[in-house]
Amino acid sequence: MLFYVVIYDIPCDKRRRKVFNLLEGYGQWVQYSCFECVLSEKKFEELRRRLKKRVKLDEDSLRFYPLSKHTRGQVETWGVGPSVREFPGSVIV
Amino acid sequence: MQTLYVSQQGCYVSLNQELLVVKQGETVQAEVQLPLLEMVLVFGNSQITTQAIRACLWRNIPIAYVSRMGFCYGRILPIERGFRQLARYQQQLLAVERLQVARSIVQAKLRNSRVILQRQNRRRSSDTLSLAIQSLEYLIDKAGEADNTQRLMGFEGAGAAQYFSAFAECLEGNDFVFAGRSRRPPGNPVNAMLSFGYQILWNHLLSLIELQGLDPYSACLHEGSERHAALASDLIEEFRAPMIDSLVMYLVNRKMMDVLNDFEYKNGGCFLNNSGRKKFLKAFLRRMAEEIDTESGKQPKWDLLNQQVKLFKQFVYEPSRLYKPYLIR
């Protein structure tokens, strides 16, 4: 399990919407064009594979920053917005 | 990985892009991320849209329909999952491998029972408790040496007798009398709660076994028959004491159950009535939702069941590594 920060800059509204929808399935939306995901290697691979189909790399820009456990513990958050993403557990409704 | 339990009534599960949205009326109860989802359990009357079902099927996420009592009506699985290679491996397990696993299951059951008694003994020690703890200790050793399942079942029975005689000591107050385990039908309120609790747990295990694609009729300790899903009976053993017995103890000692109004007598036995069942289920669900530390981070207790079913699956694929039952500390 690794903690990834995914940021993107996509000028086209339609493509940005698609990327947003996909990332929502894998992580937590923390700011405009910034997601935090806790993923296994396999799931991260899957996310990248699916993302690739939704972007145009000559116009868009995406960045993936993996954080080690150590650095993740030192993450600071200021101001409003959700807390740092934890490993998602089961959901009981 | 996560499981979605829809235990409230009248929920409506629909698909929104990469999310399953669980609504109750107009309120959104939960949004679950499809790519991270492992399975869906629907208790009682809730709806899932076809779109959501299809999205789950695409991703190999099984959906199980379970009654509020925990009985599994059936499940939705993608076709691909339906091939029963796993069940074939299960049938090819050797007698030795089965016996070894049966032994460790019985040992784990006795160990967990002993831990529950030890905890009580620390709170309020008594001779009966110490004696039972000692004989359980002895039986755990004996069970490790048993060379066939009959003898193993013998040790298990002896252990259970010791354990339940001491269990009576742990119940406080005069309302609930418990002289020993009686079942089919349960003879008094304590037995009624135990039976009901085991029943829910057993059914839940059966659903999980089905969802993993294991054959529930082929087991190690219990003899399977066309009507008896023996694997569920095997896997429940290690959970009886820590999940149900301790819950019953808690409900009795905290005076949360009403001996006059929560039970009914019929068919020569004692059963929980509507209000009693509700109270018990509520407490049970609350307890099973408590989060504990597991290998994959903080998870609700429910997950322990799934973990054990998966461990059994691993054992079937790789029998030489044997099955490791659940042990409380």
Coordinates of C-alpha atoms in Angstrom, one line a residue:
Chain A
M1 CA 0.0 0.0 0.0
L2 CA 1.4 3.4 -1.0
F3 CA 0.1 6.9 -0.6
Y4 CA 0.0 8.8 -3.8
V5 CA -0.6 12.4 -4.5
V6 CA -2.0 12.9 -8.0
I7 CA -2.2 16.3 -9.5
Y8 CA -3.3 17.3 -13.0
D9 CA -3.6 20.3 -15.3
I10 CA -6.1 19.7 -18.1
P11 CA -7.4 22.6 -20.2
C12 CA -10.2 20.6 -21.9
D13 CA -13.4 20.5 -19.7
K14 CA -14.6 17.2 -21.0
R15 CA -11.3 15.4 -20.5
R16 CA -10.8 17.0 -17.1
R17 CA -14.3 15.8 -16.1
K18 CA -13.4 12.2 -17.2
V19 CA -10.2 12.2 -15.3
F20 CA -11.9 13.6 -12.2
N21 CA -14.6 10.8 -12.3
L22 CA -12.0 8.1 -12.6
L23 CA -9.8 9.4 -9.8
E24 CA -12.8 9.7 -7.6
G25 CA -13.0 5.9 -7.7
Y26 CA -9.5 5.5 -6.5
G27 CA -8.9 8.3 -4.0
Q28 CA -10.1 11.4 -2.2
W29 CA -10.5 14.7 -3.9
V30 CA -8.6 17.2 -1.7
Q31 CA -8.3 20.4 -3.9
Y32 CA -9.1 21.5 -7.4
S33 CA -7.1 19.1 -9.6
C34 CA -5.5 17.3 -6.7
F35 CA -6.3 13.8 -5.3
E36 CA -4.8 11.6 -2.5
C37 CA -5.0 7.9 -3.1
V38 CA -4.0 4.9 -0.9
L39 CA -3.4 2.1 -3.4
S40 CA -1.8 -1.2 -3.8
E41 CA 0.7 -1.5 -6.6
K42 CA -1.8 -3.5 -8.6
K43 CA -4.5 -0.9 -8.2
F44 CA -2.1 2.0 -9.0
E45 CA -1.1 0.1 -12.2
E46 CA -4.8 -0.2 -13.1
L47 CA -5.4 3.5 -12.4
R48 CA -2.5 4.5 -14.6
R49 CA -3.7 2.2 -17.4
R50 CA -7.2 3.6 -17.3
L51 CA -6.0 7.2 -17.0
K52 CA -3.8 6.9 -20.0
K53 CA -6.9 6.4 -22.2
R54 CA -8.6 9.6 -21.0
V55 CA -5.8 12.1 -21.4
K56 CA -3.9 13.8 -24.3
L57 CA -0.3 14.0 -23.2
D58 CA 0.6 16.7 -25.7
E59 CA -1.9 19.1 -24.0
D60 CA -2.4 17.8 -20.5
S61 CA -0.1 17.3 -17.6
L62 CA -0.4 14.8 -14.8
R63 CA 2.0 14.1 -11.8
F64 CA 2.0 11.2 -9.4
Y65 CA 4.0 11.5 -6.2
P66 CA 4.3 8.4 -4.0
L67 CA 5.0 9.1 -0.3
S68 CA 6.7 6.7 1.9
K69 CA 5.2 5.8 5.3
H70 CA 7.7 8.1 6.9
T71 CA 7.1 11.2 4.8
R72 CA 3.4 10.6 4.9
G73 CA 3.5 10.8 8.7
Q74 CA 5.0 14.3 8.3
V75 CA 2.3 15.6 6.0
E76 CA 0.8 18.9 7.3
T77 CA -2.5 20.2 6.3
W78 CA -3.5 23.8 6.9
G79 CA -6.8 25.4 6.6
V80 CA -10.1 24.0 5.3
G81 CA -10.5 20.7 3.3
P82 CA -10.6 17.0 4.2
S83 CA -8.1 15.3 6.4
V84 CA -5.3 13.2 5.0
R85 CA -6.6 10.1 3.3
E86 CA -6.5 6.9 5.4
F87 CA -6.7 3.3 4.1
P88 CA -10.4 2.9 3.1
G89 CA -12.1 0.1 5.1
S90 CA -15.4 -1.6 4.8
V91 CA -18.6 0.4 4.8
I92 CA -21.7 -0.5 6.8
V93 CA -24.9 1.2 6.0
Chain B
M1 CA -10.1 -4.3 0.6
Q2 CA -13.5 -3.1 1.4
T3 CA -16.9 -4.8 1.7
L4 CA -20.2 -2.9 1.5
Y5 CA -22.8 -4.0 4.0
V6 CA -26.2 -2.7 3.3
S7 CA -27.9 -3.6 6.6
Q8 CA -30.5 -0.8 6.9
Q9 CA -33.8 -1.4 5.2
G10 CA -35.1 0.4 2.2
C11 CA -31.8 1.5 0.7
Y12 CA -31.3 2.2 -2.9
V13 CA -27.9 1.5 -4.4
S14 CA -27.1 3.2 -7.7
L15 CA -24.1 3.8 -9.9
N16 CA -22.5 7.1 -10.4
Q17 CA -19.3 6.9 -12.6
E18 CA -16.8 5.1 -10.4
L19 CA -18.9 5.2 -7.3
L20 CA -21.8 3.2 -5.8
V21 CA -24.2 5.6 -4.1
V22 CA -26.3 4.2 -1.3
K23 CA -29.4 6.3 -0.7
Q24 CA -32.1 6.0 1.8
G25 CA -35.0 8.1 0.7
E26 CA -33.3 11.4 -0.3
T27 CA -30.3 11.1 2.0
V28 CA -27.1 9.7 0.7
Q29 CA -25.9 7.2 3.3
A30 CA -22.6 6.3 1.7
E31 CA -20.5 6.6 -1.5
V32 CA -18.3 3.6 -2.1
Q33 CA -15.4 3.5 -4.5
L34 CA -16.0 0.7 -7.0
P35 CA -12.4 0.1 -7.9
L36 CA -11.6 -0.6 -4.2
L37 CA -14.7 -2.7 -3.5
E38 CA -14.5 -6.4 -2.9
M39 CA -18.0 -7.5 -2.3
V40 CA -21.5 -6.3 -1.5
L41 CA -23.8 -7.8 1.1
V42 CA -27.4 -6.8 1.1
F43 CA -29.4 -7.6 4.3
G44 CA -33.1 -7.6 3.8
N45 CA -35.0 -5.2 1.6
S46 CA -32.8 -2.9 -0.4
Q47 CA -32.6 -2.3 -4.1
I48 CA -29.7 -2.3 -6.4
T49 CA -30.1 -0.9 -9.9
T50 CA -29.2 -3.0 -12.9
Q51 CA -26.5 -0.5 -13.9
A52 CA -24.9 -0.9 -10.5
I53 CA -25.2 -4.7 -10.7
R54 CA -23.6 -4.7 -14.2
A55 CA -20.7 -2.5 -13.0
C56 CA -20.1 -5.0 -10.2
L57 CA -20.2 -7.9 -12.5
W58 CA -17.6 -6.3 -14.8
R59 CA -15.3 -5.9 -11.9
N60 CA -15.7 -9.3 -10.4
I61 CA -17.5 -8.0 -7.4
P62 CA -20.0 -10.5 -6.0
I63 CA -23.3 -9.4 -4.6
A64 CA -25.0 -11.5 -1.9
Y65 CA -28.6 -11.3 -0.9
V66 CA -28.8 -12.2 2.8
S67 CA -31.9 -12.2 5.1
R68 CA -31.8 -10.1 8.2
M69 CA -31.1 -13.2 10.2
G70 CA -28.1 -13.8 8.1
F71 CA -29.4 -16.5 5.8
C72 CA -27.9 -16.3 2.3
Y73 CA -30.6 -16.5 -0.4
G74 CA -28.2 -16.4 -3.3
R75 CA -25.6 -14.3 -5.0
I76 CA -24.8 -12.6 -8.2
L77 CA -21.5 -13.6 -9.7
P78 CA -20.0 -13.0 -13.1
I79 CA -20.0 -16.1 -15.3
E80 CA -16.2 -16.3 -15.3
R81 CA -16.2 -17.0 -11.5
G82 CA -18.5 -19.9 -11.8
F83 CA -15.9 -22.5 -12.8
R84 CA -15.3 -24.8 -9.9
Q85 CA -11.6 -25.6 -10.1
L86 CA -11.3 -24.6 -6.5
A87 CA -13.9 -27.0 -5.4
R88 CA -12.0 -29.8 -7.2
Y89 CA -8.8 -28.9 -5.4
Q90 CA -10.8 -29.0 -2.2
Q91 CA -11.9 -32.6 -2.9
Q92 CA -8.3 -33.6 -3.6
L93 CA -7.2 -32.6 -0.1
L94 CA -5.5 -35.5 1.6
A95 CA -6.9 -37.1 4.8
V96 CA -3.6 -36.1 6.6
E97 CA -4.0 -32.5 5.6
R98 CA -7.6 -32.4 6.6
L99 CA -6.8 -34.0 10.0
Q100 CA -4.0 -31.5 10.7
V101 CA -6.3 -28.6 9.9
A102 CA -9.1 -30.1 12.0
R103 CA -6.7 -30.4 14.9
S104 CA -5.7 -26.8 14.7
I105 CA -9.3 -25.7 14.4
V106 CA -10.3 -27.6 17.6
Q107 CA -7.2 -26.3 19.4
A108 CA -8.0 -22.7 18.4
K109 CA -11.6 -23.1 19.6
L110 CA -10.4 -24.4 22.9
R111 CA -7.8 -21.8 23.2
N112 CA -10.2 -19.0 22.4
S113 CA -12.7 -20.3 25.0
R114 CA -9.9 -20.5 27.5
V115 CA -8.9 -16.8 26.9
I116 CA -12.5 -15.7 27.5
L117 CA -12.5 -17.6 30.8
Q118 CA -9.1 -16.2 31.7
R119 CA -10.4 -12.7 31.2
Q120 CA -13.3 -13.4 33.5
N121 CA -11.0 -15.0 36.0
R122 CA -8.9 -11.9 36.2
R123 CA -12.0 -9.9 37.0
R124 CA -13.6 -12.3 39.5
S125 CA -11.6 -15.4 40.1
S126 CA -13.3 -18.6 41.3
D127 CA -12.3 -22.3 41.7
T128 CA -14.7 -23.4 38.9
L129 CA -13.0 -21.0 36.5
S130 CA -9.5 -22.0 37.4
L131 CA -10.4 -25.6 37.1
A132 CA -11.9 -25.2 33.7
I133 CA -9.0 -23.2 32.5
Q134 CA -6.7 -26.0 33.6
S135 CA -8.6 -28.8 32.0
L136 CA -8.9 -26.7 28.8
E137 CA -5.1 -26.4 28.8
Y138 CA -4.9 -30.2 29.1
L139 CA -7.4 -30.8 26.3
I140 CA -5.6 -28.4 24.0
D141 CA -2.5 -30.6 24.3
K142 CA -4.6 -33.8 23.9
A143 CA -6.3 -32.4 20.8
G144 CA -2.9 -31.8 19.2
E145 CA -2.2 -35.5 19.4
A146 CA -5.5 -36.8 18.2
D147 CA -5.1 -39.3 15.4
N148 CA -8.6 -39.3 14.0
T149 CA -11.6 -36.9 13.9
Q150 CA -13.8 -39.0 16.2
R151 CA -11.3 -38.6 19.0
L152 CA -10.8 -35.0 18.1
M153 CA -14.6 -34.4 18.4
G154 CA -14.4 -36.2 21.8
F155 CA -11.8 -33.7 23.1
E156 CA -13.8 -30.9 21.7
G157 CA -17.0 -32.1 23.4
A158 CA -15.2 -32.5 26.7
G159 CA -13.7 -29.0 26.3
A160 CA -17.1 -27.5 25.6
A161 CA -18.7 -29.2 28.7
Q162 CA -15.9 -27.8 30.9
Y163 CA -16.2 -24.4 29.3
F164 CA -19.9 -24.1 29.6
S165 CA -20.0 -25.1 33.2
A166 CA -17.6 -22.3 33.9
F167 CA -19.5 -20.0 31.6
A168 CA -22.4 -20.2 34.0
E169 CA -20.2 -18.7 36.7
C170 CA -19.5 -15.7 34.5
L171 CA -23.1 -14.6 34.3
E172 CA -24.1 -12.1 37.0
G173 CA -27.5 -11.5 38.5
N174 CA -30.3 -14.0 39.2
D175 CA -32.4 -13.4 36.2
F176 CA -30.6 -15.6 33.8
V177 CA -30.1 -19.2 34.8
F178 CA -27.7 -21.3 32.8
A179 CA -27.0 -24.8 33.8
G180 CA -25.4 -26.0 30.6
R181 CA -25.7 -25.8 26.9
S182 CA -29.0 -27.0 25.4
R183 CA -30.0 -26.7 21.8
R184 CA -32.5 -27.8 19.3
P185 CA -34.5 -26.3 20.9
P186 CA -32.6 -24.0 23.3
G187 CA -34.1 -24.5 26.8
N188 CA -33.6 -21.1 28.4
P189 CA -32.9 -17.5 27.5
V190 CA -29.1 -17.8 27.6
N191 CA -29.2 -20.8 25.3
A192 CA -31.7 -18.9 23.1
M193 CA -29.2 -16.1 22.7
L194 CA -26.3 -18.4 22.1
S195 CA -28.2 -20.4 19.4
F196 CA -29.4 -17.3 17.6
G197 CA -25.9 -15.7 17.7
Y198 CA -24.2 -18.9 16.3
Q199 CA -26.9 -19.1 13.7
I200 CA -26.2 -15.6 12.3
L201 CA -22.5 -16.1 12.4
W202 CA -22.8 -19.5 10.7
N203 CA -25.0 -18.1 7.9
H204 CA -22.6 -15.2 7.4
L205 CA -19.7 -17.6 7.1
L206 CA -21.6 -19.6 4.6
S207 CA -22.2 -16.6 2.5
L208 CA -18.6 -15.6 2.6
I209 CA -17.6 -19.2 1.7
E210 CA -19.9 -19.1 -1.3
L211 CA -18.6 -15.7 -2.3
Q212 CA -15.1 -17.0 -2.4
G213 CA -16.1 -19.8 -4.6
L214 CA -15.3 -22.5 -2.1
D215 CA -17.4 -25.7 -1.8
P216 CA -19.1 -25.4 1.6
Y217 CA -19.9 -29.1 1.7
S218 CA -16.3 -30.2 1.8
A219 CA -14.6 -29.6 5.1
C220 CA -11.9 -30.9 7.5
L221 CA -13.4 -31.4 11.0
H222 CA -17.1 -31.9 10.4
E223 CA -18.6 -34.5 8.2
G224 CA -20.3 -32.9 5.2
S225 CA -23.6 -34.1 3.8
E226 CA -25.8 -32.9 1.0
R227 CA -27.7 -30.8 3.5
H228 CA -24.9 -29.8 5.9
A229 CA -22.5 -27.2 4.8
A230 CA -19.7 -28.5 6.9
L231 CA -17.1 -25.9 6.0
A232 CA -19.2 -23.2 7.7
S233 CA -19.3 -25.4 10.8
D234 CA -15.6 -25.8 10.7
L235 CA -14.8 -22.2 10.4
I236 CA -17.3 -21.0 13.0
E237 CA -15.5 -22.9 15.8
E238 CA -12.8 -20.5 16.3
F239 CA -15.2 -17.5 16.5
R240 CA -17.9 -18.9 18.8
A241 CA -16.3 -17.8 22.1
P242 CA -14.8 -14.5 21.1
M243 CA -17.8 -13.2 19.0
I244 CA -21.0 -14.7 20.5
D245 CA -20.3 -16.1 24.0
S246 CA -18.6 -12.9 25.1
L247 CA -21.5 -10.8 23.6
V248 CA -24.1 -12.9 25.5
M249 CA -22.0 -12.4 28.6
Y250 CA -21.9 -8.7 28.0
L251 CA -25.7 -8.5 27.4
V252 CA -26.5 -10.4 30.5
N253 CA -24.0 -8.7 32.8
R254 CA -24.9 -5.2 31.7
K255 CA -28.6 -6.1 32.2
M256 CA -29.4 -5.2 28.6
M257 CA -31.8 -8.0 28.0
D258 CA -35.1 -8.4 29.8
V259 CA -35.7 -12.0 30.8
L260 CA -39.5 -11.5 30.9
N261 CA -40.1 -9.4 27.8
D262 CA -37.4 -10.3 25.3
F263 CA -38.1 -14.1 25.0
E264 CA -40.9 -16.4 24.1
Y265 CA -41.6 -20.0 24.8
K266 CA -42.8 -22.2 22.0
N267 CA -42.3 -25.6 20.5
G268 CA -40.8 -26.8 23.8
G269 CA -38.0 -24.3 23.7
C270 CA -37.1 -20.7 24.5
F271 CA -36.5 -18.2 21.7
L272 CA -35.8 -14.5 21.3
N273 CA -39.0 -12.6 20.4
N274 CA -39.2 -9.6 18.1
S275 CA -37.9 -7.1 20.6
G276 CA -35.2 -9.5 21.9
R277 CA -34.0 -10.2 18.4
K278 CA -33.8 -6.6 17.6
K279 CA -31.8 -5.8 20.7
F280 CA -29.5 -8.7 20.1
L281 CA -28.9 -7.9 16.5
K282 CA -28.2 -4.3 17.2
A283 CA -25.6 -5.2 19.8
F284 CA -24.1 -7.8 17.6
L285 CA -23.9 -5.5 14.6
R286 CA -22.4 -2.7 16.7
R287 CA -19.8 -5.1 18.0
M288 CA -19.0 -6.5 14.6
A289 CA -18.6 -2.9 13.3
E290 CA -16.0 -2.1 15.9
E291 CA -12.7 -1.4 14.3
I292 CA -9.7 -3.4 15.1
D293 CA -6.1 -3.5 13.8
T294 CA -5.5 -6.1 11.1
E295 CA -2.8 -6.7 8.6
S296 CA -4.6 -4.5 6.1
G297 CA -5.1 -1.6 8.4
K298 CA -8.0 -0.8 10.6
Q299 CA -11.0 -2.9 9.7
P300 CA -14.4 -3.7 11.2
K301 CA -14.5 -7.1 13.0
W302 CA -16.6 -8.4 10.2
D303 CA -13.4 -8.6 8.2
L304 CA -11.9 -11.2 10.5
L305 CA -14.5 -13.7 9.1
N306 CA -13.6 -12.9 5.5
Q307 CA -9.9 -13.1 6.4
Q308 CA -10.3 -16.7 7.7
V309 CA -12.3 -17.8 4.7
K310 CA -9.5 -16.4 2.4
L311 CA -6.9 -18.2 4.5
F312 CA -8.8 -21.4 4.0
K313 CA -8.9 -20.7 0.3
Q314 CA -5.1 -20.3 0.4
F315 CA -4.8 -23.6 2.2
V316 CA -6.8 -25.3 -0.6
Y317 CA -4.5 -23.9 -3.2
E318 CA -1.4 -24.7 -1.2
P319 CA -2.2 -27.4 1.3
S320 CA 1.3 -27.8 2.5
R321 CA 1.1 -24.4 4.2
L322 CA -1.9 -25.5 6.2
Y323 CA -4.7 -23.3 7.6
K324 CA -4.1 -20.9 10.4
P325 CA -7.2 -20.4 12.6
Y326 CA -8.1 -17.2 14.3
L327 CA -6.7 -16.7 17.8
I328 CA -7.6 -14.0 20.2
R329 CA -4.9 -12.7 22.5

